[in-house]
Amino acid sequence: MSKLSTEHLLGIKYIQAEDIQTILATAQNFKEIINRPIKKVPSLREITVANLFFENSTRTRLSFELAEKRLSADVVNFSASGSSVSKGETLTDTVNNILAMKVDMIVMRHPNPGAAVFLARELQKYPKSAHARIVNAGDGTHEHPTQALLDAFSMQQKFGNLKGLNVVIVGDITHSRVALSNIFCLKKMGANVKLCGPATLIPKHIESLGVQVEHDLKKALEWCDVANVLRIQLERQDIKYFPSLREYALQYGVNRQVLDSLSKPITILHPGPINRGVEITGEVADSEHSLILDQVENGVAVRMAVLYLLAGTPNA
Ligand code: CP
């Protein structure tokens, strides 16, 4: 059985290029399996997974649950709303109590950046919990590693290889965990990365991660093979970063007109949820150049690969 160099998936920053290759190759096998009439395998029959969602989700939550069920794991789901978190229970106490019910893996989405890394460190203090594997399903503005992996898998399926691929990430980079995980993943896999958006939504000194910044949308799209278009994360913005959504759409919205003005067709990705008519028009999102629903389909196979590989990786 293949193994990863890490017990947890806390972020793409913390894993090696070889881990990414192993995950993508394993996901290819699982993609074939989940396209068969019988989609289930017994690989995680002995494993119980708890999905802890302290923040809203549609795709990630259902995708992890399906991945776990396709692998024959036992699954329990936890939402912060309706739980004893409202009575003041800490994250560590909440997770220690869940693990005491003989849970083996934690998949966690949390609004606070660093929550998954914090939890992994905390659990080391508790011998009965230290065995648990943790998968970060998105921590605030920090990382969303399985999204970057499914994006990479989707691009690899289309182009065969990520090395030398030109990828532009368009939109609200400052508040996006998808952007940061994609930057780490794409750079580790040898792709070229540009970021495009208003100066207020691109962090200063981001070039130190080996990416370029281009504020002109048409120039950025002309350069790229793939545009990964991101949502404006109004829920994470406590001040105004641009005059209005209408003006943002006029300058940075990816629409048919700008795509038709390019010298070649480009491939469109979007992690969802989409704000149609803001960062992308419905026409582009639904076009033949869009991989948006392929990304969602691939997410199940990629998450199966992550869970399967982590379950088979011994404690450090
Ligand atoms: N892409 C993504 O993380 O979507 P959800 O917030 O719906 O999980």
mmCIF file with all atom_site columns, C-alpha atoms in Angstrom, residues 109-241:
data_model
loop_
_atom_site.group_PDB
_atom_site.id
_atom_site.type_symbol
_atom_site.label_atom_id
_atom_site.label_alt_id
_atom_site.label_comp_id
_atom_site.label_asym_id
_atom_site.label_entity_id
_atom_site.label_seq_id
_atom_site.pdbx_PDB_ins_code
_atom_site.Cartn_x
_atom_site.Cartn_y
_atom_site.Cartn_z
_atom_site.occupancy
_atom_site.B_iso_or_equiv
_atom_site.pdbx_formal_charge
_atom_site.auth_seq_id
_atom_site.auth_comp_id
_atom_site.auth_asym_id
_atom_site.auth_atom_id
_atom_site.pdbx_PDB_model_num
ATOM 1   C CA . ARG A 1 109 ? -13.760 22.741 8.391   1.00 0.00 ? 109 ARG A CA 1
ATOM 2   C CA . HIS A 1 110 ? -13.236 25.706 10.697  1.00 0.00 ? 110 HIS A CA 1
ATOM 3   C CA . PRO A 1 111 ? -13.491 29.506 10.264  1.00 0.00 ? 111 PRO A CA 1
ATOM 4   C CA . ASN A 1 112 ? -10.173 30.160 12.038  1.00 0.00 ? 112 ASN A CA 1
ATOM 5   C CA . PRO A 1 113 ? -6.919  30.047 10.040  1.00 0.00 ? 113 PRO A CA 1
ATOM 6   C CA . GLY A 1 114 ? -4.566  27.493 11.599  1.00 0.00 ? 114 GLY A CA 1
ATOM 7   C CA . ALA A 1 115 ? -7.330  25.523 13.346  1.00 0.00 ? 115 ALA A CA 1
ATOM 8   C CA . ALA A 1 116 ? -6.263  22.175 11.833  1.00 0.00 ? 116 ALA A CA 1
ATOM 9   C CA . VAL A 1 117 ? -2.578  22.677 12.713  1.00 0.00 ? 117 VAL A CA 1
ATOM 10  C CA . PHE A 1 118 ? -3.600  23.745 16.227  1.00 0.00 ? 118 PHE A CA 1
ATOM 11  C CA . LEU A 1 119 ? -5.773  20.659 16.660  1.00 0.00 ? 119 LEU A CA 1
ATOM 12  C CA . ALA A 1 120 ? -3.031  18.296 15.467  1.00 0.00 ? 120 ALA A CA 1
ATOM 13  C CA . ARG A 1 121 ? -0.630  19.795 18.042  1.00 0.00 ? 121 ARG A CA 1
ATOM 14  C CA . GLU A 1 122 ? -3.232  19.724 20.821  1.00 0.00 ? 122 GLU A CA 1
ATOM 15  C CA . LEU A 1 123 ? -4.087  16.053 20.286  1.00 0.00 ? 123 LEU A CA 1
ATOM 16  C CA . GLN A 1 124 ? -0.434  15.101 20.804  1.00 0.00 ? 124 GLN A CA 1
ATOM 17  C CA . LYS A 1 125 ? -0.956  16.051 24.470  1.00 0.00 ? 125 LYS A CA 1
ATOM 18  C CA . TYR A 1 126 ? -3.655  13.385 24.863  1.00 0.00 ? 126 TYR A CA 1
ATOM 19  C CA . PRO A 1 127 ? -2.329  9.804  24.455  1.00 0.00 ? 127 PRO A CA 1
ATOM 20  C CA . LYS A 1 128 ? -5.839  8.436  23.803  1.00 0.00 ? 128 LYS A CA 1
ATOM 21  C CA . SER A 1 129 ? -6.374  10.905 20.920  1.00 0.00 ? 129 SER A CA 1
ATOM 22  C CA . ALA A 1 130 ? -2.882  11.080 19.399  1.00 0.00 ? 130 ALA A CA 1
ATOM 23  C CA . HIS A 1 131 ? -3.636  8.241  16.944  1.00 0.00 ? 131 HIS A CA 1
ATOM 24  C CA . ALA A 1 132 ? -6.303  10.244 15.072  1.00 0.00 ? 132 ALA A CA 1
ATOM 25  C CA . ARG A 1 133 ? -5.694  11.409 11.504  1.00 0.00 ? 133 ARG A CA 1
ATOM 26  C CA . ILE A 1 134 ? -6.788  14.985 10.733  1.00 0.00 ? 134 ILE A CA 1
ATOM 27  C CA . VAL A 1 135 ? -7.839  16.282 7.329   1.00 0.00 ? 135 VAL A CA 1
ATOM 28  C CA . ASN A 1 136 ? -8.218  20.028 6.877   1.00 0.00 ? 136 ASN A CA 1
ATOM 29  C CA . ALA A 1 137 ? -11.434 20.673 4.931   1.00 0.00 ? 137 ALA A CA 1
ATOM 30  C CA . GLY A 1 138 ? -10.770 24.437 4.887   1.00 0.00 ? 138 GLY A CA 1
ATOM 31  C CA . ASP A 1 139 ? -9.525  26.666 7.728   1.00 0.00 ? 139 ASP A CA 1
ATOM 32  C CA . GLY A 1 140 ? -10.572 30.284 7.364   1.00 0.00 ? 140 GLY A CA 1
ATOM 33  C CA . THR A 1 141 ? -8.403  32.193 4.881   1.00 0.00 ? 141 THR A CA 1
ATOM 34  C CA . HIS A 1 142 ? -5.493  29.736 5.314   1.00 0.00 ? 142 HIS A CA 1
ATOM 35  C CA . GLU A 1 143 ? -5.697  26.483 3.294   1.00 0.00 ? 143 GLU A CA 1
ATOM 36  C CA . HIS A 1 144 ? -8.171  24.174 1.562   1.00 0.00 ? 144 HIS A CA 1
ATOM 37  C CA . PRO A 1 145 ? -5.822  21.329 0.584   1.00 0.00 ? 145 PRO A CA 1
ATOM 38  C CA . THR A 1 146 ? -8.332  18.881 -0.904  1.00 0.00 ? 146 THR A CA 1
ATOM 39  C CA . GLN A 1 147 ? -9.720  21.651 -3.139  1.00 0.00 ? 147 GLN A CA 1
ATOM 40  C CA . ALA A 1 148 ? -6.217  22.307 -4.523  1.00 0.00 ? 148 ALA A CA 1
ATOM 41  C CA . LEU A 1 149 ? -5.695  18.573 -5.028  1.00 0.00 ? 149 LEU A CA 1
ATOM 42  C CA . LEU A 1 150 ? -8.974  18.146 -6.901  1.00 0.00 ? 150 LEU A CA 1
ATOM 43  C CA . ASP A 1 151 ? -8.159  21.233 -8.985  1.00 0.00 ? 151 ASP A CA 1
ATOM 44  C CA . ALA A 1 152 ? -4.741  19.739 -9.795  1.00 0.00 ? 152 ALA A CA 1
ATOM 45  C CA . PHE A 1 153 ? -6.326  16.376 -10.619 1.00 0.00 ? 153 PHE A CA 1
ATOM 46  C CA . SER A 1 154 ? -8.873  18.067 -12.937 1.00 0.00 ? 154 SER A CA 1
ATOM 47  C CA . MET A 1 155 ? -6.108  19.974 -14.766 1.00 0.00 ? 155 MET A CA 1
ATOM 48  C CA . GLN A 1 156 ? -3.970  16.832 -15.008 1.00 0.00 ? 156 GLN A CA 1
ATOM 49  C CA . GLN A 1 157 ? -6.900  14.919 -16.503 1.00 0.00 ? 157 GLN A CA 1
ATOM 50  C CA . LYS A 1 158 ? -7.335  17.622 -19.153 1.00 0.00 ? 158 LYS A CA 1
ATOM 51  C CA . PHE A 1 159 ? -3.691  18.459 -19.950 1.00 0.00 ? 159 PHE A CA 1
ATOM 52  C CA . GLY A 1 160 ? -1.856  15.235 -18.950 1.00 0.00 ? 160 GLY A CA 1
ATOM 53  C CA . ASN A 1 161 ? 0.764   17.091 -16.905 1.00 0.00 ? 161 ASN A CA 1
ATOM 54  C CA . LEU A 1 162 ? 0.920   20.154 -14.662 1.00 0.00 ? 162 LEU A CA 1
ATOM 55  C CA . LYS A 1 163 ? 4.583   20.894 -15.374 1.00 0.00 ? 163 LYS A CA 1
ATOM 56  C CA . GLY A 1 164 ? 4.868   24.064 -17.465 1.00 0.00 ? 164 GLY A CA 1
ATOM 57  C CA . LEU A 1 165 ? 1.106   24.722 -17.423 1.00 0.00 ? 165 LEU A CA 1
ATOM 58  C CA . ASN A 1 166 ? 0.211   28.434 -17.157 1.00 0.00 ? 166 ASN A CA 1
ATOM 59  C CA . VAL A 1 167 ? -2.478  28.947 -14.516 1.00 0.00 ? 167 VAL A CA 1
ATOM 60  C CA . VAL A 1 168 ? -3.972  32.288 -13.513 1.00 0.00 ? 168 VAL A CA 1
ATOM 61  C CA . ILE A 1 169 ? -5.958  32.579 -10.286 1.00 0.00 ? 169 ILE A CA 1
ATOM 62  C CA . VAL A 1 170 ? -8.426  35.459 -10.628 1.00 0.00 ? 170 VAL A CA 1
ATOM 63  C CA . GLY A 1 171 ? -10.252 37.278 -7.870  1.00 0.00 ? 171 GLY A CA 1
ATOM 64  C CA . ASP A 1 172 ? -10.171 37.692 -4.113  1.00 0.00 ? 172 ASP A CA 1
ATOM 65  C CA . ILE A 1 173 ? -6.742  36.209 -3.372  1.00 0.00 ? 173 ILE A CA 1
ATOM 66  C CA . THR A 1 174 ? -6.425  37.890 0.037   1.00 0.00 ? 174 THR A CA 1
ATOM 67  C CA . HIS A 1 175 ? -9.381  36.051 1.584   1.00 0.00 ? 175 HIS A CA 1
ATOM 68  C CA . SER A 1 176 ? -9.033  32.784 -0.321  1.00 0.00 ? 176 SER A CA 1
ATOM 69  C CA . ARG A 1 177 ? -7.769  29.528 1.185   1.00 0.00 ? 177 ARG A CA 1
ATOM 70  C CA . VAL A 1 178 ? -8.272  27.987 -2.271  1.00 0.00 ? 178 VAL A CA 1
ATOM 71  C CA . ALA A 1 179 ? -5.753  30.447 -3.744  1.00 0.00 ? 179 ALA A CA 1
ATOM 72  C CA . LEU A 1 180 ? -3.053  29.689 -1.174  1.00 0.00 ? 180 LEU A CA 1
ATOM 73  C CA . SER A 1 181 ? -3.433  25.899 -1.412  1.00 0.00 ? 181 SER A CA 1
ATOM 74  C CA . ASN A 1 182 ? -3.477  26.130 -5.224  1.00 0.00 ? 182 ASN A CA 1
ATOM 75  C CA . ILE A 1 183 ? -0.304  28.244 -5.239  1.00 0.00 ? 183 ILE A CA 1
ATOM 76  C CA . PHE A 1 184 ? 1.550   25.694 -3.054  1.00 0.00 ? 184 PHE A CA 1
ATOM 77  C CA . CYS A 1 185 ? 0.230   22.752 -5.079  1.00 0.00 ? 185 CYS A CA 1
ATOM 78  C CA . LEU A 1 186 ? 0.845   24.195 -8.548  1.00 0.00 ? 186 LEU A CA 1
ATOM 79  C CA . LYS A 1 187 ? 4.350   25.412 -7.690  1.00 0.00 ? 187 LYS A CA 1
ATOM 80  C CA . LYS A 1 188 ? 5.271   22.001 -6.224  1.00 0.00 ? 188 LYS A CA 1
ATOM 81  C CA . MET A 1 189 ? 4.039   20.373 -9.436  1.00 0.00 ? 189 MET A CA 1
ATOM 82  C CA . GLY A 1 190 ? 6.020   22.697 -11.728 1.00 0.00 ? 190 GLY A CA 1
ATOM 83  C CA . ALA A 1 191 ? 3.198   24.888 -13.075 1.00 0.00 ? 191 ALA A CA 1
ATOM 84  C CA . ASN A 1 192 ? 3.576   28.649 -13.678 1.00 0.00 ? 192 ASN A CA 1
ATOM 85  C CA . VAL A 1 193 ? 1.195   30.752 -11.593 1.00 0.00 ? 193 VAL A CA 1
ATOM 86  C CA . LYS A 1 194 ? -0.109  34.302 -12.011 1.00 0.00 ? 194 LYS A CA 1
ATOM 87  C CA . LEU A 1 195 ? -2.561  36.082 -9.747  1.00 0.00 ? 195 LEU A CA 1
ATOM 88  C CA . CYS A 1 196 ? -5.019  38.620 -11.107 1.00 0.00 ? 196 CYS A CA 1
ATOM 89  C CA . GLY A 1 197 ? -7.361  40.978 -9.286  1.00 0.00 ? 197 GLY A CA 1
ATOM 90  C CA . PRO A 1 198 ? -7.572  44.448 -7.783  1.00 0.00 ? 198 PRO A CA 1
ATOM 91  C CA . ALA A 1 199 ? -4.446  45.474 -5.814  1.00 0.00 ? 199 ALA A CA 1
ATOM 92  C CA . THR A 1 200 ? -6.580  45.571 -2.651  1.00 0.00 ? 200 THR A CA 1
ATOM 93  C CA . LEU A 1 201 ? -7.389  41.848 -2.991  1.00 0.00 ? 201 LEU A CA 1
ATOM 94  C CA . ILE A 1 202 ? -3.842  40.608 -3.622  1.00 0.00 ? 202 ILE A CA 1
ATOM 95  C CA . PRO A 1 203 ? -1.563  40.361 -0.556  1.00 0.00 ? 203 PRO A CA 1
ATOM 96  C CA . LYS A 1 204 ? 1.624   42.466 -0.616  1.00 0.00 ? 204 LYS A CA 1
ATOM 97  C CA . HIS A 1 205 ? 4.823   40.417 -1.149  1.00 0.00 ? 205 HIS A CA 1
ATOM 98  C CA . ILE A 1 206 ? 2.866   37.379 -2.476  1.00 0.00 ? 206 ILE A CA 1
ATOM 99  C CA . GLU A 1 207 ? 5.543   37.151 -5.220  1.00 0.00 ? 207 GLU A CA 1
ATOM 100 C CA . SER A 1 208 ? 7.811   35.603 -2.571  1.00 0.00 ? 208 SER A CA 1
ATOM 101 C CA . LEU A 1 209 ? 5.782   32.393 -3.122  1.00 0.00 ? 209 LEU A CA 1
ATOM 102 C CA . GLY A 1 210 ? 7.101   32.236 -6.698  1.00 0.00 ? 210 GLY A CA 1
ATOM 103 C CA . VAL A 1 211 ? 4.027   33.694 -8.403  1.00 0.00 ? 211 VAL A CA 1
ATOM 104 C CA . GLN A 1 212 ? 3.580   36.775 -10.615 1.00 0.00 ? 212 GLN A CA 1
ATOM 105 C CA . VAL A 1 213 ? 0.888   39.424 -10.270 1.00 0.00 ? 213 VAL A CA 1
ATOM 106 C CA . GLU A 1 214 ? -1.015  40.897 -13.242 1.00 0.00 ? 214 GLU A CA 1
ATOM 107 C CA . HIS A 1 215 ? -3.773  43.421 -12.625 1.00 0.00 ? 215 HIS A CA 1
ATOM 108 C CA . ASP A 1 216 ? -5.016  43.490 -16.245 1.00 0.00 ? 216 ASP A CA 1
ATOM 109 C CA . LEU A 1 217 ? -7.534  40.650 -16.670 1.00 0.00 ? 217 LEU A CA 1
ATOM 110 C CA . LYS A 1 218 ? -7.254  40.405 -20.462 1.00 0.00 ? 218 LYS A CA 1
ATOM 111 C CA . LYS A 1 219 ? -3.433  40.182 -20.344 1.00 0.00 ? 219 LYS A CA 1
ATOM 112 C CA . ALA A 1 220 ? -3.608  37.526 -17.611 1.00 0.00 ? 220 ALA A CA 1
ATOM 113 C CA . LEU A 1 221 ? -6.142  35.447 -19.574 1.00 0.00 ? 221 LEU A CA 1
ATOM 114 C CA . GLU A 1 222 ? -4.141  35.803 -22.803 1.00 0.00 ? 222 GLU A CA 1
ATOM 115 C CA . TRP A 1 223 ? -1.104  34.312 -20.980 1.00 0.00 ? 223 TRP A CA 1
ATOM 116 C CA . CYS A 1 224 ? -2.822  31.344 -19.351 1.00 0.00 ? 224 CYS A CA 1
ATOM 117 C CA . ASP A 1 225 ? -3.946  27.841 -20.280 1.00 0.00 ? 225 ASP A CA 1
ATOM 118 C CA . VAL A 1 226 ? -6.278  27.708 -17.259 1.00 0.00 ? 226 VAL A CA 1
ATOM 119 C CA . ALA A 1 227 ? -8.105  30.414 -15.302 1.00 0.00 ? 227 ALA A CA 1
ATOM 120 C CA . ASN A 1 228 ? -9.193  29.432 -11.792 1.00 0.00 ? 228 ASN A CA 1
ATOM 121 C CA . VAL A 1 229 ? -11.863 32.021 -11.012 1.00 0.00 ? 229 VAL A CA 1
ATOM 122 C CA . LEU A 1 230 ? -12.574 32.765 -7.350  1.00 0.00 ? 230 LEU A CA 1
ATOM 123 C CA . ARG A 1 231 ? -15.561 34.206 -5.567  1.00 0.00 ? 231 ARG A CA 1
ATOM 124 C CA . ILE A 1 232 ? -15.425 37.538 -3.753  1.00 0.00 ? 232 ILE A CA 1
ATOM 125 C CA . GLN A 1 233 ? -15.585 36.432 -0.103  1.00 0.00 ? 233 GLN A CA 1
ATOM 126 C CA . LEU A 1 234 ? -17.791 39.186 1.275   1.00 0.00 ? 234 LEU A CA 1
ATOM 127 C CA . GLU A 1 235 ? -18.330 37.161 4.468   1.00 0.00 ? 235 GLU A CA 1
ATOM 128 C CA . ARG A 1 236 ? -14.611 37.569 5.303   1.00 0.00 ? 236 ARG A CA 1
ATOM 129 C CA . GLN A 1 237 ? -14.362 41.277 4.400   1.00 0.00 ? 237 GLN A CA 1
ATOM 130 C CA . ASP A 1 238 ? -14.869 43.736 7.237   1.00 0.00 ? 238 ASP A CA 1
ATOM 131 C CA . ILE A 1 239 ? -14.036 46.787 5.062   1.00 0.00 ? 239 ILE A CA 1
ATOM 132 C CA . LYS A 1 240 ? -14.709 47.650 1.410   1.00 0.00 ? 240 LYS A CA 1
ATOM 133 C CA . TYR A 1 241 ? -11.952 46.484 -0.977  1.00 0.00 ? 241 TYR A CA 1
#
